[in-house]
Tab-separated table of C-alpha atoms and ligand atoms in Angstrom:
chain	number	residue	atom	x	y	z
A	893	UNK	CA	-1.812	-10.259	-28.453
A	894	UNK	CA	-0.167	-10.192	-25.037
A	895	UNK	CA	0.025	-12.972	-22.550
A	896	UNK	CA	-1.873	-12.589	-19.133
A	897	UNK	CA	0.682	-11.674	-16.255
A	898	UNK	CA	0.118	-14.237	-13.174
A	899	UNK	CA	-0.183	-13.240	-9.541
A	900	UNK	CA	3.107	-13.849	-7.848
A	901	UNK	CA	4.928	-11.922	-10.614
A	902	UNK	CA	6.384	-8.179	-10.117
A	903	UNK	CA	4.593	-5.179	-11.258
A	904	UNK	CA	6.241	-1.657	-11.684
A	905	UNK	CA	4.929	1.828	-11.497
A	906	UNK	CA	6.573	5.251	-12.087
A	907	UNK	CA	5.573	7.684	-9.483
A	908	UNK	CA	5.105	6.941	-5.710
A	909	UNK	CA	2.137	9.518	-4.395
A	910	UNK	CA	-1.151	8.360	-3.207
A	911	UNK	CA	-2.179	7.048	-6.494
A	912	UNK	CA	0.823	4.517	-6.650
A	913	UNK	CA	0.398	3.518	-3.151
A	914	UNK	CA	-3.272	2.744	-3.863
A	915	UNK	CA	-2.252	0.654	-6.802
A	916	UNK	CA	0.511	-1.112	-4.611
A	917	UNK	CA	-1.989	-2.296	-2.115
A	918	UNK	CA	-4.441	-3.176	-4.954
A	919	UNK	CA	-1.444	-5.382	-6.576
A	920	UNK	CA	-0.499	-7.045	-3.598
A	921	UNK	CA	-4.081	-8.089	-2.870
A	922	UNK	CA	-4.378	-9.679	-6.241
A	923	UNK	CA	-1.269	-11.735	-5.491
A	924	UNK	CA	1.543	-9.447	-7.175
A	925	UNK	CA	4.853	-7.692	-5.780
A	926	UNK	CA	5.359	-4.122	-6.667
A	927	UNK	CA	8.293	-2.270	-7.286
A	928	UNK	CA	7.803	1.636	-7.242
A	929	UNK	CA	10.184	4.240	-9.075
A	930	UNK	CA	10.162	7.365	-7.300
A	931	UNK	CA	12.989	9.788	-6.666
A	932	UNK	CA	11.710	10.982	-3.150
A	933	UNK	CA	12.828	8.336	-0.860
A	934	UNK	CA	9.781	9.182	1.572
A	935	UNK	CA	7.093	8.582	-1.127
A	936	UNK	CA	3.901	7.178	0.144
A	937	UNK	CA	4.173	4.179	-2.339
A	938	UNK	CA	7.642	3.431	-1.784
A	939	UNK	CA	6.954	2.766	1.988
A	940	UNK	CA	4.962	-0.069	1.243
A	941	UNK	CA	6.215	-1.992	-2.094
A	942	UNK	CA	8.387	-4.770	-2.275
A	943	UNK	CA	10.959	-2.670	-3.921
A	944	UNK	CA	11.620	1.090	-4.291
A	945	UNK	CA	14.073	2.247	-6.879
A	946	UNK	CA	14.783	5.866	-5.663
A	947	UNK	CA	16.204	7.573	-8.681
A	948	UNK	CA	15.391	10.511	-11.363
A	949	UNK	CA	13.197	9.335	-13.917
A	950	UNK	CA	15.763	10.142	-16.853
A	951	UNK	CA	18.191	7.813	-14.898
A	952	UNK	CA	19.019	5.138	-17.734
A	953	UNK	CA	20.306	2.885	-15.428
A	954	UNK	CA	18.038	2.991	-12.849
A	955	UNK	CA	15.107	2.234	-15.598
A	956	UNK	CA	17.114	-0.721	-16.662
A	957	UNK	CA	17.050	-2.039	-13.458
A	958	UNK	CA	13.249	-1.371	-13.133
A	959	UNK	CA	12.841	-3.237	-16.417
A	960	UNK	CA	14.677	-6.029	-15.101
A	961	UNK	CA	12.569	-6.536	-11.968
A	962	UNK	CA	9.141	-6.619	-13.459
A	963	UNK	CA	7.187	-7.673	-16.072
A	964	UNK	CA	4.959	-4.748	-16.803
A	965	UNK	CA	4.999	-0.903	-16.009
A	966	UNK	CA	2.711	1.342	-15.191
A	967	UNK	CA	2.241	5.385	-14.270
A	968	UNK	CA	0.619	7.080	-11.570
A	969	UNK	CA	1.201	10.738	-12.671
A	970	UNK	CA	1.202	12.258	-16.095
A	971	UNK	CA	4.308	14.261	-15.858
A	972	UNK	CA	6.671	11.484	-16.317
A	973	UNK	CA	8.987	12.520	-19.042
A	974	UNK	CA	7.632	10.746	-22.327
A	975	UNK	CA	11.038	9.888	-23.256
A	976	UNK	CA	11.274	7.694	-20.163
A	977	UNK	CA	8.286	5.553	-21.080
A	978	UNK	CA	9.415	5.603	-24.858
A	979	UNK	CA	12.678	4.065	-23.503
A	980	UNK	CA	11.044	1.412	-21.384
A	981	UNK	CA	8.237	0.543	-24.025
A	982	UNK	CA	11.013	-0.534	-26.280
A	983	UNK	CA	11.402	-4.003	-24.789
A	984	UNK	CA	8.968	-3.775	-21.728
A	985	UNK	CA	5.033	-3.869	-21.305
A	986	UNK	CA	4.234	-0.159	-20.586
A	987	UNK	CA	0.466	0.939	-20.092
A	988	UNK	CA	-0.759	3.193	-20.766
A	989	UNK	CA	1.317	4.302	-23.301
A	990	UNK	CA	4.022	6.827	-24.181
A	991	UNK	CA	1.654	8.443	-26.991
A	992	UNK	CA	-1.203	8.648	-24.712
A	993	UNK	CA	0.743	10.101	-21.648
A	994	UNK	CA	2.412	12.679	-23.995
A	995	UNK	CA	-1.045	13.733	-25.064
A	996	UNK	CA	-2.698	14.004	-21.679
A	997	UNK	CA	0.182	15.710	-20.041
A	998	UNK	CA	0.350	18.801	-22.474
A	999	UNK	CA	-2.738	20.811	-22.725
A	1000	UNK	CA	-2.125	22.083	-26.331
A	1001	UNK	CA	-1.698	18.456	-27.489
A	1002	UNK	CA	-4.647	17.135	-25.528
A	1003	UNK	CA	-7.180	19.942	-26.722
A	1004	UNK	CA	-6.072	19.715	-30.344
A	1005	UNK	CA	-6.272	15.688	-30.177
A	1006	UNK	CA	-9.839	16.184	-28.605
A	1007	UNK	CA	-11.063	18.605	-31.004
A	1008	UNK	CA	-9.561	16.343	-34.037
A	1009	UNK	CA	-11.612	13.544	-32.890
A	1010	UNK	CA	-14.613	15.732	-32.909
A	1011	UNK	CA	-15.061	15.742	-29.195
A	1012	UNK	CA	-16.703	19.189	-27.772
A	1013	UNK	CA	-14.530	21.498	-25.857
A	1014	UNK	CA	-14.701	25.137	-25.083
A	1015	UNK	CA	-13.343	27.717	-27.426
A	1016	UNK	CA	-9.297	28.109	-26.955
A	1017	UNK	CA	-6.435	29.673	-28.396
A	1018	UNK	CA	-2.805	28.250	-28.409
A	1019	UNK	CA	-0.359	30.603	-27.239
A	1020	UNK	CA	3.033	28.799	-27.606
A	1021	UNK	CA	5.182	31.915	-28.560
A	1022	UNK	CA	4.658	35.562	-27.519
A	1023	UNK	CA	3.788	36.524	-31.357
A	1024	UNK	CA	0.562	34.050	-30.906
A	1025	UNK	CA	-0.984	36.508	-28.633
A	1026	UNK	CA	-1.913	38.156	-31.949
A	1027	UNK	CA	-4.034	35.143	-32.469
A	1028	UNK	CA	-6.297	36.154	-29.807
A	1029	UNK	CA	-9.358	37.798	-31.508
A	1030	UNK	CA	-10.839	40.285	-28.920
A	1031	UNK	CA	-14.192	39.864	-30.769
A	1032	UNK	CA	-14.470	36.340	-30.229
A	1033	UNK	CA	-15.372	36.775	-26.633
A	1034	UNK	CA	-12.816	34.571	-25.365
A	1035	UNK	CA	-12.561	36.985	-22.211
A	1036	UNK	CA	-13.203	36.358	-19.436
A	1037	UNK	CA	-10.546	33.499	-19.743
A	1038	UNK	CA	-7.903	31.482	-18.200
A	1039	UNK	CA	-4.419	31.229	-19.065
A	1040	UNK	CA	-3.169	27.662	-18.452
A	1041	UNK	CA	0.439	26.367	-18.894
A	1042	UNK	CA	0.374	23.423	-21.277
A	1043	UNK	CA	2.488	21.310	-18.805
A	1044	UNK	CA	3.038	20.517	-15.298
A	1045	UNK	CA	-0.257	22.322	-13.983
A	1046	UNK	CA	-2.164	20.575	-11.465
A	1047	UNK	CA	-4.886	21.170	-8.899
A	1048	UNK	CA	-5.626	24.704	-10.609
A	1049	UNK	CA	-1.620	25.601	-10.361
A	1050	UNK	CA	-0.327	27.033	-13.562
A	1051	UNK	CA	-3.526	28.947	-14.141
A	1052	UNK	CA	-4.263	32.597	-14.313
A	1053	UNK	CA	-7.593	34.251	-14.699
A	1054	UNK	CA	-7.366	36.765	-17.400
A	1055	UNK	CA	-9.926	39.516	-18.966
A	1056	UNK	CA	-7.831	41.321	-21.597
A	1057	UNK	CA	-4.862	40.878	-23.762
A	1058	UNK	CA	-2.694	43.069	-21.443
A	1059	UNK	CA	-3.584	40.769	-18.729
A	1060	UNK	CA	-2.574	37.662	-20.837
A	1061	UNK	CA	0.963	39.334	-21.483
A	1062	UNK	CA	1.262	40.064	-17.709
A	1063	UNK	CA	0.447	36.214	-17.180
A	1064	UNK	CA	2.802	34.979	-19.863
A	1065	UNK	CA	5.571	37.101	-17.647
A	1066	UNK	CA	4.416	35.172	-14.799
A	1067	UNK	CA	4.849	32.087	-16.697
A	1068	UNK	CA	8.308	32.875	-17.776
A	1069	UNK	CA	6.840	32.691	-21.668
A	1070	UNK	CA	6.052	28.802	-21.084
A	1071	UNK	CA	3.896	27.759	-23.757
A	1072	UNK	CA	0.142	27.943	-22.678
A	1073	UNK	CA	-3.497	27.803	-24.221
A	1074	UNK	CA	-6.065	30.551	-23.334
A	1075	UNK	CA	-9.138	29.111	-22.411
A	1076	UNK	CA	-12.713	30.935	-22.831
A	1077	UNK	CA	-14.082	30.605	-18.843
A	1078	UNK	CA	-17.229	28.895	-19.321
A	1079	UNK	CA	-20.257	29.472	-17.023
A	1080	UNK	CA	-20.340	25.813	-15.623
A	1081	UNK	CA	-23.716	24.307	-14.497
A	1082	UNK	CA	-21.955	21.197	-13.126
A	1083	UNK	CA	-18.718	19.418	-13.239
A	1084	UNK	CA	-18.582	15.492	-13.308
A	1085	UNK	CA	-15.849	12.847	-14.330
A	1086	UNK	CA	-15.918	9.382	-16.077
A	1087	UNK	CA	-13.298	6.818	-14.688
A	1088	UNK	CA	-12.884	4.173	-16.997
A	1089	UNK	CA	-10.921	1.032	-17.836
A	1090	UNK	CA	-9.916	-0.588	-21.119
A	1091	UNK	CA	-8.062	-3.650	-21.569
A	1092	UNK	CA	-5.789	-4.572	-24.490
A	1093	UNK	CA	-8.453	-6.145	-26.301
A	1094	UNK	CA	-10.486	-3.225	-26.152
A	1095	UNK	CA	-12.812	-4.504	-23.526
A	1096	UNK	CA	-14.561	-1.181	-21.737
A	1097	UNK	CA	-15.770	-0.340	-18.074
A	1098	UNK	CA	-16.868	2.662	-16.711
A	1099	UNK	CA	-17.914	3.559	-13.063
A	1100	UNK	CA	-20.853	5.573	-12.494
A	1101	UNK	CA	-20.592	9.483	-13.218
A	1102	UNK	CA	-19.088	11.298	-10.603
A	1103	UNK	CA	-20.216	14.952	-9.564
A	1104	UNK	CA	-17.069	16.956	-8.650
A	1105	UNK	CA	-16.878	20.197	-6.770
A	1106	UNK	CA	-13.913	22.270	-6.578
A	1107	UNK	CA	-12.484	24.735	-4.221
A	1108	UNK	CA	-9.761	27.137	-5.253
A	1109	UNK	CA	-8.948	24.976	-8.428
A	1110	UNK	CA	-8.717	22.043	-6.178
A	1111	UNK	CA	-11.390	18.769	-6.055
A	1112	UNK	CA	-13.169	19.194	-2.713
A	1113	UNK	CA	-15.535	16.441	-2.719
A	1114	UNK	CA	-17.165	14.212	-5.351
A	1115	UNK	CA	-20.661	12.846	-5.162
A	1116	UNK	CA	-21.725	9.310	-6.670
A	1117	UNK	CA	-23.910	9.194	-8.955
A	1118	UNK	CA	-23.413	12.719	-10.369
A	1119	UNK	CA	-26.807	14.537	-10.782
A	1120	UNK	CA	-26.818	14.995	-14.517
A	1121	UNK	CA	-29.515	15.417	-16.845
A	1122	UNK	CA	-30.300	11.649	-18.025
A	1123	UNK	CA	-30.558	13.076	-21.649
A	1124	UNK	CA	-26.663	13.829	-21.474
A	1125	UNK	CA	-25.648	10.242	-20.168
A	1126	UNK	CA	-25.489	8.364	-23.578
A	1127	UNK	CA	-23.485	11.064	-25.095
A	1128	UNK	CA	-20.962	11.164	-22.133
A	1129	UNK	CA	-20.394	7.441	-22.282
A	1130	UNK	CA	-20.038	7.637	-26.141
A	1131	UNK	CA	-17.468	10.583	-25.578
A	1132	UNK	CA	-15.320	8.871	-23.106
A	1133	UNK	CA	-15.327	5.845	-25.045
A	1134	UNK	CA	-14.182	7.563	-28.412
A	1135	UNK	CA	-11.253	9.258	-26.347
A	1136	UNK	CA	-10.322	5.855	-25.069
A	1137	UNK	CA	-10.667	3.784	-28.565
A	1138	UNK	CA	-8.921	6.763	-30.424
A	1139	UNK	CA	-5.905	6.602	-27.940
A	1140	UNK	CA	-5.762	2.846	-27.997
A	1141	UNK	CA	-5.912	3.361	-24.518
A	1142	UNK	CA	-4.892	0.731	-22.236
A	1143	UNK	CA	-5.395	0.947	-18.375
A	1144	UNK	CA	-7.505	3.509	-16.318
A	1145	UNK	CA	-8.316	6.846	-17.573
A	1146	UNK	CA	-10.349	9.630	-16.490
A	1147	UNK	CA	-12.498	12.212	-18.466
A	1148	UNK	CA	-13.446	15.351	-16.697
A	1149	UNK	CA	-16.475	16.950	-18.230
A	1150	UNK	CA	-18.230	20.275	-17.878
A	1151	UNK	CA	-22.050	20.849	-18.249
A	1152	UNK	CA	-22.709	24.616	-19.690
A	1153	UNK	CA	-26.033	25.253	-21.206
A	1154	UNK	CA	-27.314	21.868	-20.905
A	1155	UNK	CA	-24.406	20.551	-23.327
A	1156	UNK	CA	-21.282	18.799	-22.487
A	1157	UNK	CA	-17.703	19.744	-22.894
A	1158	UNK	CA	-14.477	17.693	-22.245
A	1159	UNK	CA	-12.263	19.600	-19.943
A	1160	UNK	CA	-9.221	17.435	-19.707
A	1161	UNK	CA	-8.233	13.601	-19.654
A	1162	UNK	CA	-6.028	12.113	-17.022
A	1163	UNK	CA	-4.083	9.010	-17.953
A	1164	UNK	CA	-4.096	7.156	-14.678
A	1165	UNK	CA	-6.808	6.568	-11.822
A	1166	UNK	CA	-8.187	9.885	-10.589
A	1167	UNK	CA	-8.808	11.445	-7.283
A	1168	UNK	CA	-12.546	11.424	-8.112
A	1169	UNK	CA	-12.589	7.878	-8.326
A	1170	UNK	CA	-11.411	7.280	-4.903
A	1171	UNK	CA	-14.917	6.641	-3.737
A	1172	UNK	CA	-14.629	2.987	-5.799
A	1173	UNK	CA	-12.089	1.869	-2.997
A	1174	UNK	CA	-14.845	1.753	-0.335
A	1175	UNK	CA	-18.041	1.440	-2.508
A	1176	UNK	CA	-16.787	-1.078	-5.105
A	1177	UNK	CA	-15.896	-4.694	-5.055
A	1178	UNK	CA	-13.304	-3.759	-7.743
A	1179	UNK	CA	-12.072	-0.241	-7.492
A	1180	UNK	CA	-10.146	1.757	-10.083
A	1181	UNK	CA	-6.727	0.320	-8.790
A	1182	UNK	CA	-7.990	-3.197	-9.195
A	1183	UNK	CA	-8.833	-2.130	-12.601
A	1184	UNK	CA	-5.138	-0.597	-13.350
A	1185	UNK	CA	-3.720	-3.831	-12.174
A	1186	UNK	CA	-6.049	-6.168	-14.077
A	1187	UNK	CA	-5.667	-4.336	-17.454
A	1188	UNK	CA	-1.843	-3.817	-16.943
A	1189	UNK	CA	-1.530	-7.569	-16.585
A	1190	UNK	CA	-3.545	-8.434	-19.639
A	1191	UNK	CA	-6.998	-9.254	-18.063
A	1192	UNK	CA	-10.443	-7.805	-18.613
A	1193	UNK	CA	-11.505	-5.054	-16.299
A	1194	UNK	CA	-14.022	-6.717	-13.616
A	1195	UNK	CA	-17.425	-5.557	-13.433
A	1196	UNK	CA	-17.684	-3.118	-10.406
A	1197	UNK	CA	-20.191	-4.391	-8.280
A	1198	UNK	CA	-20.929	-1.504	-5.907
A	1199	UNK	CA	-21.233	-1.947	-2.295
A	1200	UNK	CA	-23.093	1.073	-2.095
A	1201	UNK	CA	-24.626	2.766	-5.048
A	1202	UNK	CA	-24.613	6.075	-3.327
A	1203	UNK	CA	-21.438	7.659	-1.803
A	1204	UNK	CA	-19.216	11.086	-1.079
A	1205	UNK	CA	-15.696	11.443	-0.932
A	1206	UNK	CA	-14.163	14.351	0.927
A	1207	UNK	CA	-10.754	15.557	0.063
A	1208	UNK	CA	-8.299	16.370	3.382
A	1209	UNK	CA	-6.052	18.965	2.292
A	1210	UNK	CA	-2.844	19.761	4.343
A	1211	UNK	CA	-4.842	23.102	5.462
A	1212	UNK	CA	-6.577	21.048	8.197
A	1213	UNK	CA	-3.243	20.096	9.606
A	1214	UNK	CA	-1.916	23.867	9.531
A	1215	UNK	CA	-4.732	25.909	11.473
A	1216	UNK	CA	-4.174	28.885	13.513
A	1217	UNK	CA	-0.624	28.808	12.351
A	1218	UNK	CA	0.507	26.124	13.714
A	1219	UNK	CA	0.810	22.310	12.827
A	1220	UNK	CA	-2.026	20.099	14.590
A	1221	UNK	CA	-2.962	16.454	14.138
A	1222	UNK	CA	-6.712	16.517	13.268
A	1223	UNK	CA	-8.953	14.631	15.747
A	1224	UNK	CA	-9.987	11.692	13.267
A	1225	UNK	CA	-11.313	9.635	16.026
A	1226	UNK	CA	-14.296	12.005	16.316
A	1227	UNK	CA	-15.453	11.079	12.938
A	1228	UNK	CA	-15.644	7.141	13.198
A	1229	UNK	CA	-18.946	5.710	12.630
A	1230	UNK	CA	-20.655	3.027	10.424
A	1231	UNK	CA	-19.975	3.836	6.616
A	1232	UNK	CA	-17.259	6.331	7.240
A	1233	UNK	CA	-13.609	5.213	6.070
A	1234	UNK	CA	-10.504	7.421	6.434
A	1235	UNK	CA	-7.445	7.017	4.050
A	1236	UNK	CA	-4.303	8.858	4.859
A	1237	UNK	CA	-1.746	8.768	2.379
A	1238	UNK	CA	1.630	8.709	4.630
A	1239	UNK	CA	2.987	12.157	3.477
A	1240	UNK	CA	5.471	13.277	5.860
A	1241	UNK	CA	4.950	17.058	5.640
A	1242	UNK	CA	1.308	18.697	5.546
A	1243	UNK	CA	1.390	21.889	3.125
A	1244	UNK	CA	-1.442	24.156	2.168
A	1245	UNK	CA	-3.571	22.487	-0.555
A	1246	UNK	CA	-1.543	19.268	-0.416
A	1247	UNK	CA	-3.703	16.322	-0.836
A	1248	UNK	CA	-2.945	14.322	2.703
A	1249	UNK	CA	-6.141	11.985	2.661
A	1250	UNK	CA	-9.617	11.542	1.813
A	1251	UNK	CA	-12.862	10.467	3.674
A	1252	UNK	CA	-15.371	8.210	1.966
A	1253	UNK	CA	-19.199	8.267	3.249
A	1254	UNK	CA	-21.349	5.401	2.065
A	1255	UNK	CA	-25.021	5.823	1.904
A	1256	UNK	CA	-26.338	3.376	4.222
A	1257	UNK	CA	-29.911	1.994	4.269
A	1258	UNK	CA	-32.285	4.631	2.499
A	1259	UNK	CA	-29.824	7.737	2.867
A	1260	UNK	CA	-30.200	10.271	0.187
A	1261	UNK	CA	-27.436	12.224	-1.628
A	1262	UNK	CA	-28.819	15.279	0.349
A	1263	UNK	CA	-28.200	13.324	3.647
A	1264	UNK	CA	-24.588	12.491	2.625
A	1265	UNK	CA	-23.729	16.020	2.091
A	1266	UNK	CA	-25.122	16.932	5.242
A	1267	UNK	CA	-23.217	14.292	6.972
A	1268	UNK	CA	-19.980	15.854	5.005
A	1269	UNK	CA	-20.600	19.160	6.449
A	1270	UNK	CA	-20.875	17.833	10.204
A	1271	UNK	CA	-17.470	15.864	9.590
A	1272	UNK	CA	-15.957	19.121	8.213
A	1273	UNK	CA	-17.187	21.215	11.048
A	1274	UNK	CA	-16.050	18.494	13.633
A	1275	UNK	CA	-12.654	18.318	12.452
A	1276	UNK	CA	-12.171	22.096	11.872
A	1277	UNK	CA	-13.398	22.784	15.152
A	1278	UNK	CA	-11.375	20.372	17.391
B	2259	ADP	P1	-6.059	20.919	-13.055
B	2259	ADP	O1	-7.350	19.884	-12.545
B	2259	ADP	O2	-5.276	20.207	-13.902
B	2259	ADP	O3	-5.482	21.779	-11.943
B	2259	ADP	P2	-8.299	22.024	-14.831
B	2259	ADP	O4	-8.224	22.445	-16.317
B	2259	ADP	O5	-9.175	20.906	-14.650
B	2259	ADP	O6	-6.609	21.756	-14.459
B	2259	ADP	O7	-8.761	23.204	-13.868
B	2259	ADP	C1	-9.195	23.139	-12.586
B	2259	ADP	C2	-10.780	23.519	-12.248
B	2259	ADP	O8	-10.667	25.110	-12.559
B	2259	ADP	C3	-11.678	22.748	-13.279
B	2259	ADP	O9	-12.130	21.546	-12.333
B	2259	ADP	C4	-12.951	23.909	-12.885
B	2259	ADP	O10	-13.247	23.758	-12.040
B	2259	ADP	C5	-11.806	25.112	-13.083
B	2259	ADP	N1	-11.792	25.320	-14.761
B	2259	ADP	C6	-10.923	25.132	-15.447
B	2259	ADP	N2	-11.071	25.341	-16.676
B	2259	ADP	C7	-12.192	26.021	-17.057
B	2259	ADP	C8	-12.770	26.928	-18.173
B	2259	ADP	N3	-12.307	26.730	-19.181
B	2259	ADP	N4	-14.045	27.533	-17.575
B	2259	ADP	C9	-14.646	27.348	-16.241
B	2259	ADP	N5	-13.905	26.797	-15.323
B	2259	ADP	C10	-12.749	26.026	-15.346
B	2260	MG	MG1	-8.867	18.818	-13.714
């Protein structure tokens, strides 16, 4: 049984991007101070934390400094080397565990783990060496498929659509023969996610289901609650809970689902708060980062009373800053209004496809999801045309 870490103590986080920044704000609002560990001196979280250790993730002396300066450590992105977490958890409280992160950060381990737990996943073939191409049985209708690198992919990066074995061979060359998995491309009716929190003692909380819409492999907007058939709701919760329990997971986790032919498939898991859960910052009393702080400090997740049962979250990518071949600041002052919140992540440099911020639109009075989607279209139009 871990003891509860009280406010005024210090918490550590590996990674200082926007997720680390929201964690830092949540921890500070709950009375903690925060040490951010991130090799980037301009990291969004490092700029608002009490302390920033600006060293590579394999710098043992710096990791010792992190351990000495806080009582518990979490992570904001899954590509932290698993060895770093293993080193820290030898004598520090670390949530989620290196085991959970090492599974979630590698698509081969992740898919094999899900399958072993009896979780429905789409058909896939592991291609961890050139010989493994022989395992692809063209009769099995895996094509059209998507070849995904086992590690370091995000926002659709590290993925190539393939239609036959020759295209798989070429894609593997593009990936320098890195270990991959080949997935059957599913015909998606809908994508949604469950963001959940689980405590050391196994107490479980999940947010309302989140409907996700992607553009070019990057989350474009999320709608809450997801419009999924009610017949699938109980099953989805059961699956998410089973994954969290089987991993003995402590912290906040997201499970991404596909619905195809009225059946559920798990796409992937994220061992951290999730972009799709950002609505909770404005729509809920306790947001997903509060839950990350609560579970890290040995507390129960707190029931997320919603301030607004309907909401929409719209991502802002660097593309909006880089229109017509030049860099320009979007005119955010033109979209101010009741129920609309703007979050900018403090990233120095906009890049195409880079997440720079997001906008939340809360459903006021009797607004429907359709109203919110129309409002989002209006906001997009104003921002892109001015
Ligand atoms: P990441 O989010 O790490 O970039 P994902 O595996 O979640 O990678 O892929 C990004 C998006 O690509 C998914 O949200 C989905 O829209 C689409 N996608 C991924 N895998 C499949 C698949 N097997 N069938 C159909 N669409 C897919
Ligand atoms: Mg994904």
